[in-house]
Every structure is written in C-alpha cells, then in structure tokens.
Coordinates of C-alpha atoms in Angstrom, one line a residue:
M1 CA -56.1 2.0 -4.6
S2 CA -58.8 -0.2 -6.2
E3 CA -59.5 0.0 -9.9
T4 CA -63.0 1.3 -9.1
S5 CA -61.7 4.0 -6.9
S6 CA -59.2 5.0 -9.5
R7 CA -61.9 5.3 -12.2
L8 CA -64.1 7.4 -10.0
L9 CA -61.4 9.8 -8.8
S10 CA -59.9 10.1 -12.3
A11 CA -63.2 11.2 -13.6
L12 CA -63.3 14.0 -11.0
R13 CA -59.7 15.0 -11.8
D14 CA -60.4 15.2 -15.6
A15 CA -62.6 18.3 -15.4
P16 CA -62.7 20.1 -18.8
S17 CA -60.9 23.4 -19.0
H18 CA -63.8 25.4 -17.4
D19 CA -62.7 27.9 -14.9
S20 CA -64.7 27.4 -11.6
R21 CA -65.1 29.9 -8.8
G22 CA -66.5 27.2 -6.6
V23 CA -68.7 24.1 -6.5
V24 CA -72.2 23.5 -5.3
L25 CA -72.5 19.8 -4.6
A26 CA -76.0 18.3 -4.6
L27 CA -76.4 15.8 -1.7
S28 CA -79.5 13.7 -1.3
G29 CA -77.8 11.4 1.2
G30 CA -78.2 8.3 -1.1
V31 CA -75.4 6.1 -2.4
D32 CA -74.6 8.1 -5.5
S33 CA -74.3 11.6 -4.0
S34 CA -72.6 10.3 -0.8
A35 CA -69.9 8.7 -3.0
L36 CA -69.6 12.0 -4.9
L37 CA -69.1 14.0 -1.7
H38 CA -66.5 11.6 -0.4
A39 CA -64.6 11.4 -3.7
W40 CA -64.6 15.1 -4.3
V41 CA -63.1 15.9 -0.9
A42 CA -60.5 13.1 -1.6
C43 CA -59.6 14.7 -4.9
H44 CA -59.9 18.5 -4.3
G45 CA -60.3 19.0 -0.6
R46 CA -62.9 21.2 1.2
E47 CA -62.1 24.6 -0.3
H48 CA -64.7 26.4 -2.3
V49 CA -67.3 23.7 -1.8
R50 CA -70.9 24.2 -0.6
V51 CA -73.3 21.4 -0.2
V52 CA -77.1 21.7 -0.8
H53 CA -79.7 19.1 0.4
I54 CA -83.2 19.4 -0.8
D55 CA -86.0 18.1 1.4
H56 CA -88.9 17.2 -1.0
G57 CA -91.2 16.6 1.9
L58 CA -92.7 13.5 0.2
Q59 CA -91.4 10.8 2.6
A60 CA -92.1 10.3 6.2
A61 CA -88.4 9.9 6.9
S62 CA -87.4 13.1 5.1
A63 CA -86.6 14.8 8.4
E64 CA -84.2 11.9 9.2
W65 CA -82.5 12.4 5.9
V66 CA -81.9 16.1 6.7
D67 CA -80.4 15.1 10.0
H68 CA -78.2 12.5 8.3
C69 CA -76.9 15.1 5.7
R70 CA -76.2 17.6 8.5
Q71 CA -74.1 15.0 10.3
V72 CA -72.2 14.0 7.2
C73 CA -71.3 17.6 6.4
A74 CA -70.4 18.3 10.0
D75 CA -68.1 15.3 10.0
A76 CA -66.5 16.5 6.7
N77 CA -66.4 20.1 7.9
L78 CA -68.4 21.4 5.0
P79 CA -71.2 24.0 4.9
L80 CA -74.6 22.6 4.2
Q81 CA -77.7 24.5 3.1
V82 CA -81.1 22.7 3.4
E83 CA -84.0 23.7 1.3
S84 CA -87.5 22.4 1.7
L85 CA -90.0 22.1 -1.1
A86 CA -93.8 22.2 -0.9
L87 CA -94.9 19.6 -3.5
D88 CA -98.3 18.1 -4.1
P89 CA -97.8 14.3 -3.7
H90 CA -100.8 13.8 -5.9
A91 CA -99.5 15.8 -8.8
S92 CA -100.1 14.2 -12.2
N93 CA -96.4 14.2 -13.1
L94 CA -94.7 14.2 -9.7
E95 CA -91.3 13.2 -11.2
A96 CA -91.1 16.1 -13.5
T97 CA -92.5 18.5 -11.0
A98 CA -90.0 17.5 -8.4
R99 CA -87.1 17.7 -10.8
E100 CA -88.1 21.2 -12.0
A101 CA -88.5 22.5 -8.4
R102 CA -85.1 20.9 -7.4
Y103 CA -83.2 22.5 -10.3
A104 CA -84.9 25.9 -9.5
V105 CA -83.3 25.7 -6.0
F106 CA -79.9 24.8 -7.4
R107 CA -80.1 27.6 -9.9
K108 CA -80.9 30.0 -7.1
H109 CA -77.8 28.9 -5.1
L110 CA -75.3 29.0 -8.0
R111 CA -73.2 32.1 -8.1
P112 CA -71.5 33.4 -11.2
G113 CA -68.8 31.1 -12.5
E114 CA -69.7 28.2 -10.1
W115 CA -70.3 24.6 -11.0
L116 CA -73.3 22.5 -9.9
L117 CA -72.0 19.0 -9.3
T118 CA -74.4 16.0 -9.4
A119 CA -73.8 12.3 -9.2
H120 CA -75.7 11.1 -12.3
H121 CA -74.1 7.9 -13.6
Q122 CA -74.1 5.5 -16.5
D123 CA -77.3 3.7 -15.5
D124 CA -79.1 7.0 -15.1
Q125 CA -78.0 7.9 -18.6
A126 CA -79.3 4.6 -20.0
E127 CA -82.7 5.1 -18.3
T128 CA -82.9 8.6 -19.7
F129 CA -82.0 7.4 -23.2
L130 CA -84.8 4.8 -23.0
L131 CA -87.4 7.2 -21.7
R132 CA -86.6 9.7 -24.5
A133 CA -86.7 6.9 -27.1
L134 CA -90.1 5.7 -25.9
R135 CA -91.3 9.3 -26.3
G136 CA -90.1 9.5 -29.9
A137 CA -87.3 11.9 -29.4
G138 CA -84.8 12.8 -32.1
P139 CA -81.0 13.3 -31.8
T140 CA -81.3 16.2 -29.3
G141 CA -83.5 14.2 -26.9
L142 CA -81.6 11.0 -27.4
A143 CA -78.4 12.7 -26.4
A144 CA -80.0 12.4 -22.9
M145 CA -78.0 14.1 -20.1
R146 CA -74.9 16.2 -21.1
A147 CA -71.8 16.0 -19.0
W148 CA -71.5 19.8 -19.2
R149 CA -74.2 22.4 -19.8
R150 CA -74.7 26.0 -19.0
F151 CA -76.9 26.3 -15.9
G152 CA -78.1 29.4 -14.1
A153 CA -75.1 31.7 -13.4
G154 CA -72.6 29.0 -14.0
Q155 CA -72.2 25.4 -15.3
H156 CA -73.7 22.0 -14.5
W157 CA -71.2 19.1 -14.4
R158 CA -72.1 15.4 -14.3
P159 CA -68.6 13.8 -14.1
W160 CA -69.8 10.2 -13.6
L161 CA -71.9 9.5 -16.7
G162 CA -69.3 6.9 -17.7
I163 CA -69.4 5.2 -14.2
S164 CA -71.9 2.4 -13.5
R165 CA -74.1 2.2 -10.4
R166 CA -72.4 -1.0 -9.4
E167 CA -69.0 0.8 -9.3
L168 CA -70.5 3.5 -7.0
E169 CA -71.9 0.9 -4.7
A170 CA -68.5 -0.8 -4.6
Y171 CA -66.8 2.5 -3.8
V172 CA -69.3 3.2 -0.9
A173 CA -68.8 -0.3 0.5
L174 CA -65.0 -0.1 0.2
Y175 CA -64.8 3.1 2.3
G176 CA -67.8 2.3 4.6
I177 CA -69.5 5.6 3.5
A178 CA -72.7 6.2 5.5
H179 CA -75.7 6.7 3.3
I180 CA -79.5 6.4 3.3
D181 CA -81.8 4.2 1.3
D182 CA -84.7 5.9 -0.5
H183 CA -87.5 3.3 -0.5
S184 CA -89.5 5.4 -3.0
N185 CA -87.0 4.2 -5.6
G186 CA -88.9 0.9 -5.6
D187 CA -92.2 2.5 -6.4
Q188 CA -92.9 1.3 -10.0
R189 CA -95.7 3.8 -10.6
F190 CA -92.9 6.1 -11.6
E191 CA -91.5 5.6 -15.1
R192 CA -87.8 5.7 -14.2
N193 CA -88.3 3.3 -11.4
F194 CA -90.2 0.9 -13.7
L195 CA -87.3 0.9 -16.1
R196 CA -84.8 0.5 -13.3
Q197 CA -86.6 -2.4 -11.6
Q198 CA -88.1 -4.2 -14.6
V199 CA -86.8 -3.3 -18.0
L200 CA -83.1 -2.8 -17.6
P201 CA -82.6 -6.0 -15.5
L202 CA -84.4 -8.0 -18.2
L203 CA -82.3 -6.5 -20.9
Q204 CA -79.2 -7.3 -19.0
T205 CA -80.1 -11.0 -18.7
R206 CA -79.5 -11.1 -22.5
W207 CA -77.1 -8.2 -23.0
P208 CA -75.1 -7.7 -19.8
Q209 CA -73.6 -4.5 -21.1
A210 CA -77.0 -3.0 -22.0
A211 CA -76.7 0.1 -19.7
R212 CA -73.2 0.8 -21.0
Q213 CA -74.2 0.5 -24.6
L214 CA -77.4 2.6 -24.2
A215 CA -75.3 5.3 -22.5
L216 CA -72.8 5.0 -25.4
S217 CA -75.6 5.6 -27.9
A218 CA -76.6 8.7 -26.0
H219 CA -73.0 9.9 -26.3
W220 CA -73.0 9.4 -30.1
C221 CA -76.4 11.2 -30.3
A222 CA -74.8 14.1 -28.4
D223 CA -72.0 14.3 -30.9
A224 CA -74.4 14.2 -33.8
D225 CA -76.6 16.8 -32.2
H226 CA -73.6 19.1 -31.6
A227 CA -72.6 18.9 -35.2
L228 CA -76.1 19.5 -36.4
T229 CA -76.6 22.4 -34.0
Q230 CA -73.5 24.1 -35.4
Q231 CA -74.9 23.8 -38.9
D232 CA -78.3 25.1 -37.7
D233 CA -76.7 28.1 -36.1
A234 CA -74.7 28.9 -39.2
L235 CA -77.8 28.6 -41.4
L236 CA -80.0 30.6 -38.9
A237 CA -77.4 33.4 -38.9
S238 CA -77.4 33.5 -42.7
I239 CA -81.2 34.0 -42.9
A240 CA -81.9 36.0 -39.7
G241 CA -82.5 39.7 -40.1
T242 CA -81.8 42.5 -37.7
Q243 CA -84.7 41.3 -35.5
P244 CA -84.0 38.0 -33.8
D245 CA -87.7 37.2 -33.4
V246 CA -88.5 37.5 -37.1
L247 CA -87.8 35.1 -40.0
R248 CA -88.6 35.6 -43.6
L249 CA -90.8 33.0 -45.2
E250 CA -88.9 33.3 -48.5
D251 CA -85.8 32.1 -46.8
L252 CA -87.6 29.2 -45.0
R253 CA -89.3 28.0 -48.2
A254 CA -85.9 27.6 -49.8
L255 CA -84.9 24.9 -47.2
S256 CA -85.7 21.3 -47.2
V257 CA -88.6 20.2 -44.9
A258 CA -86.1 18.5 -42.5
A259 CA -83.8 21.5 -42.4
R260 CA -86.8 23.8 -41.9
A261 CA -88.0 21.8 -38.9
R262 CA -84.6 22.0 -37.2
I263 CA -84.2 25.7 -37.9
L264 CA -87.6 26.5 -36.5
R265 CA -86.9 24.5 -33.3
R266 CA -83.5 26.1 -32.9
W267 CA -84.9 29.6 -33.6
V268 CA -87.5 29.4 -30.8
G269 CA -85.1 27.6 -28.5
K270 CA -82.5 30.5 -28.8
L271 CA -85.3 32.9 -28.0
G272 CA -86.0 31.1 -24.8
F273 CA -89.3 29.4 -25.7
L274 CA -90.3 25.9 -24.6
P275 CA -89.5 23.3 -27.3
L276 CA -91.6 23.4 -30.4
P277 CA -93.6 20.1 -30.6
L278 CA -93.9 18.0 -33.7
A279 CA -97.6 18.9 -34.1
S280 CA -96.7 22.6 -34.2
V281 CA -94.0 22.0 -36.8
H282 CA -96.6 20.3 -39.0
A283 CA -99.1 23.1 -38.4
I284 CA -96.5 25.7 -39.6
E285 CA -95.8 23.6 -42.7
R286 CA -99.5 23.3 -43.4
D287 CA -100.9 26.7 -42.5
L288 CA -98.1 29.3 -42.3
L289 CA -95.6 28.4 -45.1
P290 CA -98.2 28.6 -47.9
A291 CA -100.0 31.6 -46.3
R292 CA -100.8 34.6 -48.5
H293 CA -99.0 37.9 -47.8
D294 CA -102.1 39.4 -46.0
S295 CA -102.9 36.2 -44.0
D296 CA -103.3 36.3 -40.2
A297 CA -102.4 32.6 -39.8
H298 CA -100.6 31.6 -36.6
C299 CA -99.6 28.6 -34.6
D300 CA -99.8 28.5 -30.7
W301 CA -98.0 26.2 -28.3
A302 CA -97.4 26.4 -24.6
Q303 CA -96.9 30.1 -23.9
G304 CA -95.7 31.0 -27.5
R305 CA -97.2 31.9 -30.8
I306 CA -95.6 32.0 -34.3
Q307 CA -97.5 34.6 -36.2
H308 CA -97.5 35.2 -40.0
W309 CA -97.5 38.8 -41.0
R310 CA -96.6 40.2 -44.4
G311 CA -94.4 37.4 -45.5
Q312 CA -92.6 37.0 -42.2
L313 CA -92.9 34.7 -39.2
H314 CA -92.8 36.5 -35.8
A315 CA -92.2 34.6 -32.5
L316 CA -94.5 36.1 -29.8
R317 CA -95.0 35.3 -26.2
L318 CA -98.6 34.9 -25.0
A319 CA -99.2 37.0 -21.9
D320 CA -101.4 35.4 -19.2
T321 CA -103.6 38.5 -18.8
I322 CA -104.5 41.6 -20.6
P323 CA -103.0 44.7 -18.8
D324 CA -105.7 47.1 -17.6
P325 CA -105.6 50.6 -19.0
W326 CA -102.9 52.6 -17.2
D327 CA -101.7 56.2 -16.7
L328 CA -98.4 57.4 -15.5
C329 CA -96.7 60.8 -14.9
W330 CA -93.2 61.3 -16.2
D331 CA -90.7 64.1 -15.8
G332 CA -88.4 62.9 -18.6
Q333 CA -85.3 63.1 -16.4
H334 CA -85.0 59.4 -15.7
P335 CA -86.1 56.3 -17.7
L336 CA -89.7 55.4 -17.1
C337 CA -90.5 51.7 -16.6
L338 CA -93.8 50.7 -18.2
P339 CA -96.4 48.2 -16.8
D340 CA -95.8 45.8 -19.7
G341 CA -92.1 45.6 -19.1
G342 CA -91.0 48.2 -21.7
Q343 CA -89.3 51.5 -21.0
L344 CA -89.3 55.1 -22.2
E345 CA -86.3 57.4 -21.9
L346 CA -84.9 60.6 -23.2
R347 CA -81.4 60.2 -24.5
P348 CA -78.8 62.8 -25.4
L349 CA -78.7 63.5 -29.2
P350 CA -75.6 61.9 -30.7
S351 CA -73.1 64.1 -32.3
G352 CA -70.3 62.7 -34.4
G353 CA -70.5 59.4 -32.6
L354 CA -70.2 61.1 -29.2
D355 CA -73.1 62.0 -26.9
K356 CA -73.6 65.8 -26.8
A357 CA -74.6 67.4 -23.5
P358 CA -78.2 68.6 -23.5
A359 CA -78.5 72.2 -24.5
S360 CA -80.7 73.0 -21.5
A361 CA -82.3 71.4 -18.4
W362 CA -85.4 69.4 -19.2
T363 CA -88.6 70.8 -17.7
Q364 CA -91.4 69.3 -19.8
T365 CA -93.6 66.8 -18.0
F366 CA -95.8 64.1 -19.7
E367 CA -98.8 62.0 -19.0
V368 CA -98.0 58.5 -20.4
R369 CA -100.8 56.1 -20.9
S370 CA -102.0 53.0 -22.8
R371 CA -103.9 53.3 -26.1
R372 CA -107.7 53.8 -25.8
G373 CA -108.5 54.3 -29.5
G374 CA -109.5 57.3 -31.6
E375 CA -106.2 59.3 -30.9
R376 CA -105.0 61.9 -33.4
I377 CA -101.6 63.5 -33.8
R378 CA -100.0 66.3 -35.9
L379 CA -96.6 65.2 -37.4
P380 CA -93.8 67.5 -38.3
G381 CA -94.4 69.4 -41.5
R382 CA -98.1 68.6 -41.5
A383 CA -100.9 71.2 -41.2
H384 CA -103.5 68.9 -39.8
H385 CA -103.9 66.1 -37.3
H386 CA -104.2 62.5 -38.5
K387 CA -105.7 59.4 -37.0
L388 CA -103.0 57.5 -35.1
K389 CA -104.5 54.2 -36.3
H390 CA -103.8 55.1 -39.9
L391 CA -100.3 56.3 -39.3
L392 CA -99.3 53.1 -37.5
Q393 CA -100.7 51.1 -40.4
Q394 CA -98.6 53.1 -42.8
A395 CA -95.5 52.6 -40.6
D396 CA -95.7 48.8 -41.1
L397 CA -95.9 48.3 -37.4
P398 CA -97.3 44.8 -36.6
P399 CA -100.8 44.9 -35.0
W400 CA -99.6 43.4 -31.7
Q401 CA -97.0 46.2 -31.3
R402 CA -99.6 48.9 -32.2
A403 CA -101.8 47.7 -29.3
G404 CA -98.9 48.1 -26.8
L405 CA -97.6 51.5 -27.8
P406 CA -97.2 53.9 -24.9
L407 CA -98.7 57.3 -25.7
L408 CA -97.2 60.6 -24.4
F409 CA -99.5 63.5 -23.8
A410 CA -98.7 67.1 -22.9
P411 CA -100.3 68.6 -19.7
D412 CA -102.9 70.3 -21.9
G413 CA -104.0 66.9 -23.4
E414 CA -102.3 67.0 -26.8
L415 CA -100.9 63.8 -28.1
L416 CA -97.1 64.2 -28.5
A417 CA -95.9 60.7 -29.4
A418 CA -96.8 57.1 -29.8
G419 CA -93.7 55.3 -28.5
D420 CA -90.8 56.5 -30.7
V421 CA -92.8 55.5 -33.9
C422 CA -94.8 58.7 -34.3
I423 CA -93.4 62.0 -32.9
S424 CA -95.6 65.1 -33.1
D425 CA -94.3 68.4 -34.5
R426 CA -94.6 70.0 -31.0
L427 CA -92.5 67.3 -29.3
Q428 CA -90.0 67.2 -32.1
R429 CA -89.2 70.9 -31.6
L430 CA -89.0 70.4 -27.8
L431 CA -86.6 67.5 -28.2
Q432 CA -84.4 69.4 -30.6
S433 CA -84.2 72.5 -28.3
G434 CA -83.4 70.2 -25.4
G435 CA -80.8 68.1 -27.1
R436 CA -82.7 64.9 -26.6
Q437 CA -84.3 62.0 -28.5
L438 CA -87.1 59.8 -27.4
H439 CA -86.4 56.1 -27.2
W440 CA -88.9 53.3 -26.6
V441 CA -87.5 50.1 -25.3
R442 CA -90.0 47.4 -26.4
P443 CA -91.0 44.9 -23.8
G444 CA -90.2 41.9 -26.0
A445 CA -92.9 40.5 -28.3
V446 CA -95.7 39.9 -25.8
L447 CA -99.2 39.1 -27.2
P448 CA -102.2 39.2 -24.9
S449 CA -104.1 35.9 -24.6
Y450 CA -107.8 36.3 -25.1
N451 CA -108.7 32.7 -24.3

C-alpha cells in the first residue's frame, strides 16, 4: 500500500469516539468525493452507508453527472438518492445560495445519530481560511471548517482536512477511480475559484507549503475559539437569569468591551439567531449600554432585535408579518395551538409534587381571541372591573408580550383571562372547582415587524 493510500485510509479509521448509526456520504462525482466513496468502502465496507448526489441544475452536463453517480453506486452495490435543486443561475451570491440549499438537503436526509461524510480537504480549508481572513473574521471565523460539528439530527464529519488535494488526485490515479471534471471550477468569477486558480498557486511559488500552513493556522484558531467559547459559556451561565433570552445590563456593564462583545455574540448564537455583526455590537455599546431605565432603545439585524427594557436586554425575533385578528373556540379538554405558535392548556393542579386527578369533568367552553384594546377584567378579591392595559403594565409584562396575549372569554362575553398573567375571579373559581390551572406557553419572543 502506498504512503498516500495509507494516510487517506488511516484518517477514515481514526474516527473520534462518536457513535454512528449510519453514514450519509455526499457524492458529487468529482475527484474528492469519488476518492472518499472508494476509500470508505475499502475501510468499512458497504453496511449502513447511503449515498446522496445533488443535481444543482446549473451545468448542461448535470444529467450526465447523475448518470455517472448512478453507475458508480450500482457498481459498488450502494443505495443512491438523487436530489435536484432549482437555483437561479443569476443569483447575486450563487456560491452561498447553492451551499445553503445543498446542506438543507443533507440535513433532511440525516437520521438521528447518523454522520454526514464530506470530502473537504486541506486545500479547501486553506481557501476557507483566506476567504474568512479577507472578510475580517475573528477566531471563530478563522477556525474555518471543523472536522466535527453537530448537524441536523446527527453529526457532520470531514475526515480529510489534513489531506492535500494532490494526495487525493494521486489516490484516484493509483486505483483508476472513475470521476467527472466540473468545468465550472475554472470560473474565476467565483471567489473560491479565484483563490484556487490565482492566489494559492502564486503563494506556493514562494511558500510551497502555503496550503498546509494556512490550514494549520485554522486548526490553531479552532483550538483558541474552543477555549474562549468554554469561558464564554461559563461567564454567560453566571450572568444569565431564569429567562434565556434576557440579560441584565448591570452584569454586562461589569465586563470588558471585548468580553461583552463575545458574550453578546454567544448569547444570540445559543438562541438560534444569525451571527451578530460588528456594526450591531457597536450599536449596542453606543445606544443600549448607556440607556436610561425607561428607554425604548433597540438594535435590529437580520431577523432579530435586541431590545432594552427596564435595565435588561431582550433578544426578540422579528416576524415577517403582523397576524390578523383571530378568534378560536376551545373546550379546554385538549391543548389549544394558537396562530402565533403559542399554546393554551388546562393542567391538573399539583398536589404535594404529584398531579391530582381533576375533581370533575371539564364542561366550560371559551372563546379565545387576540387583543383588540379596551378590555376590562375583574380580578379575584376585587369588587370592580379594571382596564386590562393598566393591569398588564403593573405586572411588568414587556410591551411586545402584552400585544400577543391570548384572551379567554366566557360564552356570555365576559373576559376571563389574559394568558395566564391575569385570571378573573370567575375563572379562578371555575379552575379551583375543576382541579385545573391555566397555562400559557409563550410562542418565543416574536416581535411584529412594521417596516
């Protein structure tokens, strides 16, 4: 066995101790993925392997590539799933659009506990490092591609980030592995192709190991980012309250500017938002950190907003549309799904840590609807009705949550509850006699966009 073969196969055998229930192997039909398919079968056989080929539909020969991949998998006795994409060839950022669509397909195919296996290699890593550096990335971005990452229902593994493109080409030539050539790789309108065709070859005339060293720098950045992220998580845990989407300004002000920027980025990242850009970090420092207690200052980016309210920062999602007024009927016997993604349910009253069976069958029906304004409610122990608006203000409920409160009405039109924040005297007595409690599951902080 040649030294190149040994290195490629050894990388596939040296999988970290992640339990896999199967592998989804991404096959484009080019040199890299064809080598990966051949080497994987040589190492691990055909069991628990599924192959996915994605037809981007951007090349005249794409149908021939599909036929080629079908034949390769038939010869290897492996199952192949072909997925076709409908991409706009004139999209402004076709590389990114195609990549996002491709990974969405892989995510769909990945079952719980499976690995997605891709043939990214050392030269790809060097290109990614350069692209990120040219965009002004910090340690997280400069870490480029990670060998392992959580992905969909499983994991994404790139076993060959330490293997050069030249080694893969030598492996394919050694075993006579059939593959296709994607001529679009020579199109230098695309950033990665320009780096591959112009920049890296020029660097290698002076520094022959340029790709290897750039990939090594990405590795060190990944190590540094991992250590920093652990520190960020520990710090975030120490200042986070009971609500994950809320941070206290007092705690943030006690941090250094650099630590604060990392904490803010980590915070929104863990909440599932798109990355917080540098301009937004600066806007938070400028407008939200020094804001007065009653300030309505906020910072928007992508589909997110960081809103100042009473000495706290709230992470909100901007909804694309404002839901129309809505009305629903509810019998209270099963959870009610609300149009905004929230939910109402009647739960058994807890008793000594154990759920107690309801005292009687529930027969009360409700009309549930969105707020219209001007509602009044009579609370337990009160002789008169009060404006709901004033009660919600007194309850310290943020304005965006007040707007989305579901209202429960009796058949005769009396307001019985606003979510589980305000419960009327009448409903309180009904709940007690029926052994129930009202619970409102909030939809997640979603703020309507009025732009």
